[in-house]
Coordinates of C-alpha atoms in Angstrom, one line a residue:
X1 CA 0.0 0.0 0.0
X2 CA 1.2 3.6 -0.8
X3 CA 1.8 5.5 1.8
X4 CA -0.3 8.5 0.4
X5 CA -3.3 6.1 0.0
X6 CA -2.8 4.9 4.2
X7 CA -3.1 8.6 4.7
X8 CA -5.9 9.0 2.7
X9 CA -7.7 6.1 4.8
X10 CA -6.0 7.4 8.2
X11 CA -7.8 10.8 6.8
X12 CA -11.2 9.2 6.2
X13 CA -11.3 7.4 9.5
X14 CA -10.3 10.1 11.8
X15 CA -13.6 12.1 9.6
X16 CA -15.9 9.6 10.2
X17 CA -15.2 8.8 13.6
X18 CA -15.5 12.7 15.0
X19 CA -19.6 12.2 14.4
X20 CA -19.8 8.1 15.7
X21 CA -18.2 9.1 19.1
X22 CA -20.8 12.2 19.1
X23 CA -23.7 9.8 18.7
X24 CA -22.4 7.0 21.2
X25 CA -21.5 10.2 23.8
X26 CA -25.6 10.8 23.8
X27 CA -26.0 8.1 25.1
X28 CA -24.5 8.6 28.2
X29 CA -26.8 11.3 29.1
X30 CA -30.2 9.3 28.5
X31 CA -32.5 8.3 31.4
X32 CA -32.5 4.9 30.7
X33 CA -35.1 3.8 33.6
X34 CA -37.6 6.6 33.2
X35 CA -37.2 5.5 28.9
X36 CA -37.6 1.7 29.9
X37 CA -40.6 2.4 31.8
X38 CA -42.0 4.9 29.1
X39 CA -41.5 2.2 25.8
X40 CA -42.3 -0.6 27.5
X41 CA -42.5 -3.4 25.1
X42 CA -41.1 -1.3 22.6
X43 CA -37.4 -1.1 24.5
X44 CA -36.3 -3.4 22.1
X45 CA -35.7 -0.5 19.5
X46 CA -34.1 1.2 22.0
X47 CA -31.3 -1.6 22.5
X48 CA -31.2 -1.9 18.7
X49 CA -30.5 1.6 18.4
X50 CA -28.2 1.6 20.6
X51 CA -26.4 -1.6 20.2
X52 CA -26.1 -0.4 16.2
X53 CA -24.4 3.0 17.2
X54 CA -22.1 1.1 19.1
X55 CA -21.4 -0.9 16.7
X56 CA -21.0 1.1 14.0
X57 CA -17.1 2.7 15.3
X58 CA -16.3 -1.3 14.9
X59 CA -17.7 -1.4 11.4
X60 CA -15.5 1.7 9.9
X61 CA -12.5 0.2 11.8
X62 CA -13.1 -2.6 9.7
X63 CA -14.1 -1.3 6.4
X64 CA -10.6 1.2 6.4
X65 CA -8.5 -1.4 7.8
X66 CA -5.3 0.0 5.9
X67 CA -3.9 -3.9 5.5
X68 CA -6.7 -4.8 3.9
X69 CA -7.1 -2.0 1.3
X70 CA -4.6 -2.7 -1.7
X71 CA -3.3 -0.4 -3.9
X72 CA -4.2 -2.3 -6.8
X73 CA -8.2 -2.2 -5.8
X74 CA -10.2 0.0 -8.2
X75 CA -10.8 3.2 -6.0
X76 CA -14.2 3.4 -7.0
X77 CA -15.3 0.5 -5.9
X78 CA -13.8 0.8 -2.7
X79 CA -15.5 3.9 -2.0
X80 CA -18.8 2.4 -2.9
X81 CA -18.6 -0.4 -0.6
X82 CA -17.5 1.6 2.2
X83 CA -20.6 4.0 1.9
X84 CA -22.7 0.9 1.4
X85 CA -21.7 -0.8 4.3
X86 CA -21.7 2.1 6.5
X87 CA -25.3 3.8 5.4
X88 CA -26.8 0.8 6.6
X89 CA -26.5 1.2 10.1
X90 CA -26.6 4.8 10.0
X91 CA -30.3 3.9 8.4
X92 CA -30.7 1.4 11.1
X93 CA -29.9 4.6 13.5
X94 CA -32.1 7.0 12.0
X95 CA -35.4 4.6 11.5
X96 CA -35.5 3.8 15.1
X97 CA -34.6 7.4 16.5
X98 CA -37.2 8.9 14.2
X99 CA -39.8 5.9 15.5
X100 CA -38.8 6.8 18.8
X101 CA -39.4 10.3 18.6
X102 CA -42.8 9.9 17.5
X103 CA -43.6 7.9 20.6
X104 CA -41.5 10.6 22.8
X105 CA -43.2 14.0 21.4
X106 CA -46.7 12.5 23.5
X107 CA -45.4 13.1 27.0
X108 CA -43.5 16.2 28.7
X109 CA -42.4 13.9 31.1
X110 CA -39.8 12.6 28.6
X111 CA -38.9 16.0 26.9
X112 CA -35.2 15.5 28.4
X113 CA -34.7 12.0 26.8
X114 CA -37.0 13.7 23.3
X115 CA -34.0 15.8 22.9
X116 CA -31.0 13.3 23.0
X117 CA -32.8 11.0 20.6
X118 CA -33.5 14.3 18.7
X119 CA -29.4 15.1 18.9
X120 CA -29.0 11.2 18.1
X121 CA -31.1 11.4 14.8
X122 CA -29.8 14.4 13.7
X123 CA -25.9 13.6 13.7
X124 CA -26.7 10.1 12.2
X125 CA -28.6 12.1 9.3
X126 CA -25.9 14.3 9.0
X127 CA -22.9 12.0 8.4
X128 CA -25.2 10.0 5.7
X129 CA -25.8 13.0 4.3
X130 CA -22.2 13.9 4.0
X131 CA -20.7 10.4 3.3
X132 CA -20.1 10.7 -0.4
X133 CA -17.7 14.0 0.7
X134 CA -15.9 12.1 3.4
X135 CA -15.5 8.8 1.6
X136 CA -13.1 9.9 -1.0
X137 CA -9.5 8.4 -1.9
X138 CA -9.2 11.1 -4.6
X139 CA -5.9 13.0 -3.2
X140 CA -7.7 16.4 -4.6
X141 CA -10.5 16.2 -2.2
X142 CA -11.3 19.8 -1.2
X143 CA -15.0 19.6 -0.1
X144 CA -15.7 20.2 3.3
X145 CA -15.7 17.7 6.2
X146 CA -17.8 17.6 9.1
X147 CA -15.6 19.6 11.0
X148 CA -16.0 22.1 8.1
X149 CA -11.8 21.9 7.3
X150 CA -10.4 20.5 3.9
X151 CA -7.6 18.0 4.3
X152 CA -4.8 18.1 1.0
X153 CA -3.0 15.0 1.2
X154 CA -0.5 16.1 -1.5
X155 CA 0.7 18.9 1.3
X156 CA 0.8 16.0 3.7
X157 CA 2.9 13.8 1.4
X158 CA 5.2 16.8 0.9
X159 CA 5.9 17.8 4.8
X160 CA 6.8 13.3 5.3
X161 CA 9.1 13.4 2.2
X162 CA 10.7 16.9 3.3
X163 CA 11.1 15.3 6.9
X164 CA 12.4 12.0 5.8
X165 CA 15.4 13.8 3.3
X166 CA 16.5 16.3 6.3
X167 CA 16.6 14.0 8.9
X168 CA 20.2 12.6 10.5
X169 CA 20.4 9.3 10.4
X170 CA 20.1 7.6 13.9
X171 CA 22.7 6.2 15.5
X172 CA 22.9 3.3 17.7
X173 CA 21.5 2.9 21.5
X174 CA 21.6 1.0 24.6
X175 CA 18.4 0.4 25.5
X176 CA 17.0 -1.7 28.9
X177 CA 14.2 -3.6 28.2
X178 CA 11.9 -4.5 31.9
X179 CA 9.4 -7.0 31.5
X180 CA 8.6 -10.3 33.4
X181 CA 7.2 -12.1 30.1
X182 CA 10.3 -14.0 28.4
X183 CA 8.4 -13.5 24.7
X184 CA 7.9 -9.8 25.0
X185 CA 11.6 -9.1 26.1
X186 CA 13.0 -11.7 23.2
X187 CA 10.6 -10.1 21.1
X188 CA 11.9 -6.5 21.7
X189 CA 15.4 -7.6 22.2
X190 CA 15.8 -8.9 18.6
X191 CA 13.3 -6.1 17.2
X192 CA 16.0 -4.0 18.5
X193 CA 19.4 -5.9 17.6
X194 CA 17.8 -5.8 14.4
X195 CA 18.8 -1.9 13.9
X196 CA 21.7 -2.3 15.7
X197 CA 21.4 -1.9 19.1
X198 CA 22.5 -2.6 22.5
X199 CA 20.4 -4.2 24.8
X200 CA 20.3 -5.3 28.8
X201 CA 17.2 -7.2 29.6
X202 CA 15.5 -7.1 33.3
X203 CA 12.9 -9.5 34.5
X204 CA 11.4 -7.3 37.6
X205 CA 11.9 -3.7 37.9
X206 CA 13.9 -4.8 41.4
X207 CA 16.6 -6.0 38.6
X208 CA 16.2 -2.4 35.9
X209 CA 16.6 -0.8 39.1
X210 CA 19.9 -2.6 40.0
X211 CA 21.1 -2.7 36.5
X212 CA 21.0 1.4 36.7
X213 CA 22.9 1.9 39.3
X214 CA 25.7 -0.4 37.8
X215 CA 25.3 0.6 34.0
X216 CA 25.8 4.0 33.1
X217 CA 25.5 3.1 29.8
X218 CA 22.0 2.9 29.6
X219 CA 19.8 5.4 27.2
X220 CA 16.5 4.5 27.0
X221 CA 14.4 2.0 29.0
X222 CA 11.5 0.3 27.8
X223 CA 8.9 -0.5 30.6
X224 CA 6.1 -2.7 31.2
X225 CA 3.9 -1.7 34.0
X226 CA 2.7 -4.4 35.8
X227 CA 5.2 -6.9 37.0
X228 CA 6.1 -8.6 40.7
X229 CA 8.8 -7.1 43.0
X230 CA 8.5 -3.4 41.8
X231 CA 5.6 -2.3 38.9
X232 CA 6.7 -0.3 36.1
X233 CA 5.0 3.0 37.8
X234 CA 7.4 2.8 41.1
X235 CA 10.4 2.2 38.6
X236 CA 9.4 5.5 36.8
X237 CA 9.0 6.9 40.4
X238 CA 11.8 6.1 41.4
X239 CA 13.7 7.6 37.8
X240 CA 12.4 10.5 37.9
X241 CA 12.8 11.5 41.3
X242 CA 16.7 10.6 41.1
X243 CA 18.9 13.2 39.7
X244 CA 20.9 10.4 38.4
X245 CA 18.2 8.5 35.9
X246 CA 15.9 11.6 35.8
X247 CA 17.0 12.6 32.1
X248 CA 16.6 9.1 30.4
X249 CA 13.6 8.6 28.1
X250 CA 11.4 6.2 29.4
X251 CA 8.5 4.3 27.2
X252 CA 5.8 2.3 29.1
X253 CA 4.4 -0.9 27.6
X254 CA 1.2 -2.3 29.0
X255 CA -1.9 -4.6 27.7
X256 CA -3.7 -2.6 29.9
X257 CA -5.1 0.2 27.7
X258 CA -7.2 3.1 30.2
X259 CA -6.9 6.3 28.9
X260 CA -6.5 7.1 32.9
X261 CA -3.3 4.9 33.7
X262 CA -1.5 6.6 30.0
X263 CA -2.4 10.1 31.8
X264 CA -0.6 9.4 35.0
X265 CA 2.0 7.4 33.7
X266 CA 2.8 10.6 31.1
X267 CA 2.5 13.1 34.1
X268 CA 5.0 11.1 36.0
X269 CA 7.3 11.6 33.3
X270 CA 7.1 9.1 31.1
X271 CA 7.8 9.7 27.4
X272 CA 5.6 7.4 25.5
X273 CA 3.0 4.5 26.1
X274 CA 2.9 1.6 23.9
X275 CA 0.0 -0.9 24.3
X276 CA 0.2 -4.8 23.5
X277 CA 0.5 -6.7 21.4
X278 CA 2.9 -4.6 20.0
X279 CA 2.6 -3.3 16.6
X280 CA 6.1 -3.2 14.7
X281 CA 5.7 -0.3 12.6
X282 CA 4.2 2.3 16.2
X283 CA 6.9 0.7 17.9
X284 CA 10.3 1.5 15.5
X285 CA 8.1 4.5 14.6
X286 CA 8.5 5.1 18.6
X287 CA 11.9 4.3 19.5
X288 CA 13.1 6.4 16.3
X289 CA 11.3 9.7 17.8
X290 CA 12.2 8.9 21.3
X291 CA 16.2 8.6 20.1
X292 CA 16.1 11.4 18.4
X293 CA 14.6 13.5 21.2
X294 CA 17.6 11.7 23.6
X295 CA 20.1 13.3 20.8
X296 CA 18.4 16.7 20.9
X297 CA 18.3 16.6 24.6
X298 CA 21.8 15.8 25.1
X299 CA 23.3 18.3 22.5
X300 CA 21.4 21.1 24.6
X301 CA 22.5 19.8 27.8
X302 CA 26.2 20.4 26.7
X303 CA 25.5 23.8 25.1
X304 CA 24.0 24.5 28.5
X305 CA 26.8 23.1 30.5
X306 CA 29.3 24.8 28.0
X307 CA 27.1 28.1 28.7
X308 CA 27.7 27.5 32.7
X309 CA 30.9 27.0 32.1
X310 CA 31.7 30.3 30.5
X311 CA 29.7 32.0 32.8
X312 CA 31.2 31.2 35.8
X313 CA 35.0 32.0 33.7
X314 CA 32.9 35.4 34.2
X315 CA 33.1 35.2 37.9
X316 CA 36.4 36.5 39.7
X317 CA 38.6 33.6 40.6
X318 CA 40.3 35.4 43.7
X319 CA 38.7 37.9 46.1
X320 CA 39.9 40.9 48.2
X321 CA 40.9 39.5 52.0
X322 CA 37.5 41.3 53.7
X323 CA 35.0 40.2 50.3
X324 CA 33.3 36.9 50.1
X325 CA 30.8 35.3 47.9
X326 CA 28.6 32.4 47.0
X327 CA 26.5 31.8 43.2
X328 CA 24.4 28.8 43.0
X329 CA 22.2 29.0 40.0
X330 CA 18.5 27.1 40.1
X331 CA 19.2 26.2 36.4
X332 CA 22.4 25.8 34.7
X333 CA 22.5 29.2 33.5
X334 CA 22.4 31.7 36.7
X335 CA 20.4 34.7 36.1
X336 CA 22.3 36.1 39.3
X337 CA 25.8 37.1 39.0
X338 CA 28.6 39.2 40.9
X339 CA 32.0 40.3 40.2
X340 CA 34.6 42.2 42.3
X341 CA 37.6 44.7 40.4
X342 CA 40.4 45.4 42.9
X343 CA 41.8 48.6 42.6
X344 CA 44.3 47.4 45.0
X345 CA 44.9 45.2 47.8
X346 CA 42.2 48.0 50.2
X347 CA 39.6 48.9 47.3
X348 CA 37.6 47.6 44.5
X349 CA 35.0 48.3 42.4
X350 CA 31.4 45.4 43.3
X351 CA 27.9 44.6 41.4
X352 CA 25.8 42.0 42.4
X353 CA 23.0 41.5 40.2
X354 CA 19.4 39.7 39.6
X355 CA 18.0 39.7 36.1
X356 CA 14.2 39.0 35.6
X357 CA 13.5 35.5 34.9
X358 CA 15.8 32.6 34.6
X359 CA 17.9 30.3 32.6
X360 CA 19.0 31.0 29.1
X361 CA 17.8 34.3 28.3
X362 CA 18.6 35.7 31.9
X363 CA 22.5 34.2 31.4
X364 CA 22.4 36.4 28.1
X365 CA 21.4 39.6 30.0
X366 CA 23.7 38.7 32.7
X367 CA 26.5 38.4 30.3
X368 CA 26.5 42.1 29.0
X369 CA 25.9 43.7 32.3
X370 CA 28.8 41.9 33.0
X371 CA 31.1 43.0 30.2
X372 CA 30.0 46.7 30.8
X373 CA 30.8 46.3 34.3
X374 CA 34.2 45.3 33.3
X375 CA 34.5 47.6 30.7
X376 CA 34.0 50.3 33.0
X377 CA 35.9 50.1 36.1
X378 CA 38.8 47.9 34.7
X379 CA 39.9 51.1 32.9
X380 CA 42.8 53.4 34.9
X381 CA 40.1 56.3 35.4
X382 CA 38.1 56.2 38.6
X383 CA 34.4 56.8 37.4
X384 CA 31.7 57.8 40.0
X385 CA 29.1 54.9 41.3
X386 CA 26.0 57.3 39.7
X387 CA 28.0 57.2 36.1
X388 CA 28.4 53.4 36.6
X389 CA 25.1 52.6 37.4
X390 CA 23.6 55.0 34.8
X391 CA 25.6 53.7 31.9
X392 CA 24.6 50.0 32.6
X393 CA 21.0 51.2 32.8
X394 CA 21.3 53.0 29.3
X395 CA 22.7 50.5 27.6
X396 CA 20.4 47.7 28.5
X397 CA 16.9 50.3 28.4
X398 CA 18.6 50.9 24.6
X399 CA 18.7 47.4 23.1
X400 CA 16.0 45.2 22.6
X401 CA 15.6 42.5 25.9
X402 CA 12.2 41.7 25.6
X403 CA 11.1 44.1 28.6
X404 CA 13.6 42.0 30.5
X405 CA 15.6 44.1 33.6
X406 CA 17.7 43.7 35.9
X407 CA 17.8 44.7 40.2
X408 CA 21.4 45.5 41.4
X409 CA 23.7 47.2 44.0
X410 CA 26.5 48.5 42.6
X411 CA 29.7 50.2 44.1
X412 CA 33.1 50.9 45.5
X413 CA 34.8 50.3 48.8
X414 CA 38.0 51.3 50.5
X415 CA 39.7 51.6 54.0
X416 CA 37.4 54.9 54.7
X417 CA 33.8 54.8 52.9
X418 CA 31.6 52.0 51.4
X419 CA 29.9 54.2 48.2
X420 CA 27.1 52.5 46.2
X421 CA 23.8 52.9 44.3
X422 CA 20.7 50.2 45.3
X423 CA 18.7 49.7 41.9
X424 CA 15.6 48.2 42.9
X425 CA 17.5 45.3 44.4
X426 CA 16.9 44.3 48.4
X427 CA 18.2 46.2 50.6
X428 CA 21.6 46.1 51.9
X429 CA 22.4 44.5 55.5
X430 CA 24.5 46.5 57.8
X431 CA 25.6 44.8 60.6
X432 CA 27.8 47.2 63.4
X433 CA 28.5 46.3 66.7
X434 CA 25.2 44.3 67.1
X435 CA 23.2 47.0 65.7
X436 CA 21.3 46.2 62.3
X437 CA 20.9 48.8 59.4
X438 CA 19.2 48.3 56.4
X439 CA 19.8 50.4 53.2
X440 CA 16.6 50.5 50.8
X441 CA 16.6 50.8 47.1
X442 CA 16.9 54.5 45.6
X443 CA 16.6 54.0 41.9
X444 CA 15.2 51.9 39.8
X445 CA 15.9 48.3 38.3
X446 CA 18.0 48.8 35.1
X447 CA 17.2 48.7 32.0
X448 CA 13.4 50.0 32.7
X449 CA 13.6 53.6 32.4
X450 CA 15.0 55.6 29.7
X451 CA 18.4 57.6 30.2
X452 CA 16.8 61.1 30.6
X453 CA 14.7 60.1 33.1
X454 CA 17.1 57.8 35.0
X455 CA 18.0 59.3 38.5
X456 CA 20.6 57.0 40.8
X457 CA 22.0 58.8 44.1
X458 CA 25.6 57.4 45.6
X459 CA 25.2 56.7 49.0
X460 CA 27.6 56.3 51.4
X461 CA 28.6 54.6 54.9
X462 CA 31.7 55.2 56.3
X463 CA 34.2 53.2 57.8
X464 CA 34.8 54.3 61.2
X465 CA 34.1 51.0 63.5
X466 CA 34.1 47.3 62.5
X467 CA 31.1 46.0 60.5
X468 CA 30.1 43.6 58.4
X469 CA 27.7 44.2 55.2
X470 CA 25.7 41.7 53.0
X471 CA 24.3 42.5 49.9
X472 CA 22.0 39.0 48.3
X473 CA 19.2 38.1 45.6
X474 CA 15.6 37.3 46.9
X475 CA 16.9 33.1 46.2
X476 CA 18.3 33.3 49.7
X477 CA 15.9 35.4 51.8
X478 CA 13.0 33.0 49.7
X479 CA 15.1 30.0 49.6
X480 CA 13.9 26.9 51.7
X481 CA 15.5 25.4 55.0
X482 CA 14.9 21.7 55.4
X483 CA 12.6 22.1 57.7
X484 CA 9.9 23.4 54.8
X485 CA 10.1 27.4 56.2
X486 CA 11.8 30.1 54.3
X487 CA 15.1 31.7 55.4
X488 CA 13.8 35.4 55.2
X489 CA 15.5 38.3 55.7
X490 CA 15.7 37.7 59.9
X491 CA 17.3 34.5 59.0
X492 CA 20.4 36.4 57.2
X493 CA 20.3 39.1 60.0
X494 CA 20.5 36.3 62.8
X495 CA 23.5 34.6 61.2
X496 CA 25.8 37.7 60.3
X497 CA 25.3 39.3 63.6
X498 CA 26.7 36.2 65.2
X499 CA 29.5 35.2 62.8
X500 CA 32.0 36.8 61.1
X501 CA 31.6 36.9 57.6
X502 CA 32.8 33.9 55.9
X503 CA 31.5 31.6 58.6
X504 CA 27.9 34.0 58.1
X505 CA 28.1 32.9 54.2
X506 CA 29.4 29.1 54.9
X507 CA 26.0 28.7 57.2
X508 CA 23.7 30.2 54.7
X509 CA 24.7 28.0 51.9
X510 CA 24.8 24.8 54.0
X511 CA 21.3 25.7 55.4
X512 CA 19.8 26.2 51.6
X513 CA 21.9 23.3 50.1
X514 CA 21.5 20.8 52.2
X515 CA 21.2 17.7 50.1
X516 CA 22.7 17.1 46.4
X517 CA 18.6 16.6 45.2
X518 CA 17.8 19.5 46.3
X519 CA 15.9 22.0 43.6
X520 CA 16.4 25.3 44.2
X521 CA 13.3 27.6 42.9
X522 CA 15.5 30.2 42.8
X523 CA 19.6 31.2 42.1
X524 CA 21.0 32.3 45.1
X525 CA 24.2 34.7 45.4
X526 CA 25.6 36.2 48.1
X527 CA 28.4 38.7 48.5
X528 CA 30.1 39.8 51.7
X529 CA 32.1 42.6 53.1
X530 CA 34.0 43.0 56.8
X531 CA 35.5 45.9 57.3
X532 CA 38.0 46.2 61.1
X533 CA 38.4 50.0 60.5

């Protein structure tokens, strides 16, 4: 069979089907006591109408049965036979709903049930009405469906042929098969081999389990759900909670075929379902997509890693004696970011920054505040915090980010003065001598407002007693302890006024990342300054 005339059947079926499904869905909604007691003897051609409806999804499943139809058949005749044999149920339907409506009309007790036979009759009297339209091989079919939308199979034919010439040719997997039936895995194991292939085989998900944590080899796992030991749903449970397995396609197989247990089984992160007995052309159709989306996903896992990589390059490598720092992104790519310029061994130019959003498009952002920043104070001239600040601001708020910004502190520290400009970022922690200051915001985040209307003011705190300062993004004060409660802002407070500042940062990270599975919600960077004056 071509494969432009399996579409065209495909095509046909999926048109015929859309009105079947809405005449077996009336029935659900009928009163069948109150209509039992009503017809009486005459229930019988209720149960006919019904049984006929029923069957009648059966009969077009039959009737376009893409084996069965041969290219060689005269097209004609095929069409003929499939109207034929489909109109006469769809008579059946529509004799019996129009007798029944006659007997219905008579009594207002039944005027609910009137109008689903009435919904009954009238979709049955529709699709027989439109059956010479929908039953059509002819590839130039343009006449309206029921769903009022042409189909042009030559497009279709275009977009497979276009897909099959660009794409790459698949390479070879390893694959873990889990099943308890001996003829399913030998089936799939030489299905497999077949194209090349490796395979590991695993009677009980107890054994995939094991075979996991051993074989770091493994791709792709194909998963029946119900076998002893462990069931395929606690193996996926256990996959996708682990940080480990999380990432490796999984397809379910199952005889069991409730639309409910596909659902949950998808949510819980599988990647495909296939039901038995299997059907070779769904399943290499199957394993091709799901390799392919394996290849895809690994190739943007090491642009990503290569992205994180870069970035952190961005992030000084040493640090002034009295600054210290922590960056933890929630994604690979940290939308948070600081950097430190030493002037000399007592001063240097800081930023600490948060842009909007993560991941990608936030690293990007992050990036050219980041060169600017550079730019800027690596130079030999000393430039004030306000020009600084201002020149970041005008040089995002003049390129395109997609209305993305950025919150920052930004400034410049010696033995006598701490000078810097809060935009829109939390406010700073001053810690002196046990008594807590807190310096707000006093411009806006950058890359909001336009240059003429920007307005930044340097403040400044001078050095004149020991003290401790602690400038953070929202991921720490918002991060979560173990115990399920947030850190806050009187959680930073607590710790710096009792440690010194390296031990204040040690604690806060070990208190938000307390576990390698943990999944931080936000990125969370940290930068600290003690002064002894």
């Amino acid at each position: 069979m071509s494969e432009e005339l399996r579409i065209r059947a495909e095509t046909i079926k999926q048109s015929l089907k859309a009105p079947i499904d809405s005449i077996k869905g009336y029935f659900s909604f009928l009163n069948e006591d109150s209509l039992s007691e009503f017809l009486d003897e005459s229930i019988e051609d209720y149960h006919k109408l019904k049984q006929t409806s029923f069957e009648l999804n059966d009969t077009v499943n039959q009737l376009l049965d893409v084996n069965k139809i041969s290219s060689s058949e005269n097209k004609d005749e095929i069409e003929k036979k499939i109207r034929h044999d489909i109109r006469n149920p769809l008579n059946v339907i529509i004799g019996f709903s129009e007798m029944m409506l006659e007997d219905l009309e008579t009594d207002e007790s039944q005027l609910e049930n009137f109008g689903i036979i009435e919904n009954i009759h009238s979709e049955a009297k529709s699709l027989n009405d439109q059956l010479s339209n929908l039953v059509s091989f002819s590839t130039n079919q343009t006449k309206n469906s029921s769903s009022n939308s042409s189909i042009d199979i030559s497009k279709i034919m275009e977009l497979i042929d276009t897909k099959k010439n660009t794409k790459e040719p698949i390479t070879s997997a390893t694959f873990l098969i889990v099943d308890d039936n001996d003829s399913n895995r030998n089936f799939l194991k030489q299905f497999l081999k077949r194209q090349s292939h490796q395979v590991l085989e695993a009677s009980n998900g107890k054994i995939a389990c094991d075979l996991l944590n051993k074989d770091s080899s493994i791709e792709i796992v194909l998963l029946d759900m119900i076998m002893p030991e462990m069931n395929g749903f606690e193996v996926l449970s256990f996959m996708k909670n682990s940080p480990v397995f999380k990432d490796i396609p999984v397809i379910m197989i199952s005889g069991l075929q409730e639309s409910e247990l596909v659902t949950k089984c998808i949510e819980a992160g599988a990647d495909d379902y296939l039901s038995k007995p299997f059907n070779s052309t769904i399943l290499n159709s199957r394993i091709k997509s799901c390799i392919e989306k394996k290849r895809l996903r690994d190739k943007e896992l090491s642009e990503i890693k290569k992205g994180r990589r870069i970035q952190a390059a961005m992030m000084p490598n040493t640090l002034p004696s009295f600054v210290s720092a922590i960056n933890y992104p929630a994604k690979n790519i940290s939308g948070d970011f600081y950097d430190v310029v030493s002037k000399n061994e007592n001063s240097c130019y800081f930023i600490l920054a948060d842009v909007s959003g993560k991941g990608v498009h936030a690293g990007m952002l992050m990036s050219k505040i980041s060169s600017i920043f550079s730019y800027i104070t690596e130079s030999d001239i000393d430039v004030s915090i306000e020009y600084l600040t201002s020149s970041i601001n005008h040089e995002l708020q003049s390129k395109s980010f997609e209305g993305m910004f950025a919150t920052a502190v930004l400034g410049y520290c010696d033995e006598k003065s701490f000078r810097f400009c809060n935009a829109g970022h939390e406010p700073i922690l001053c810690v002196k001598n046990n008594n807590v200051e807190y310096f707000k915001a006093s411009a806006p985040p950058l890359g909001i407002v336009d240059k003429s209307l920007f307005v930044c003011k340097e403040e400044v705190i001078q050095i004149n007693q020991p003290m401790k300062l602690a400038i953070y993004t929202d991921g720490v004060t918002e991060g979560y302890l173990e115990n399920g409660k947030m850190l806050e802002a009187s959680g930073v407070e607590e710790i710096f006024s009792n440690n010194d500042c390296n031990n204040s940062i040690e604690k806060i990270k070990n208190l938000l990342i307390y576990s390698n599975n943990i999944k931080l919600h936000d990125d969370i960077t940290l930068l600290g300054f003690e002064f002894q004056a």
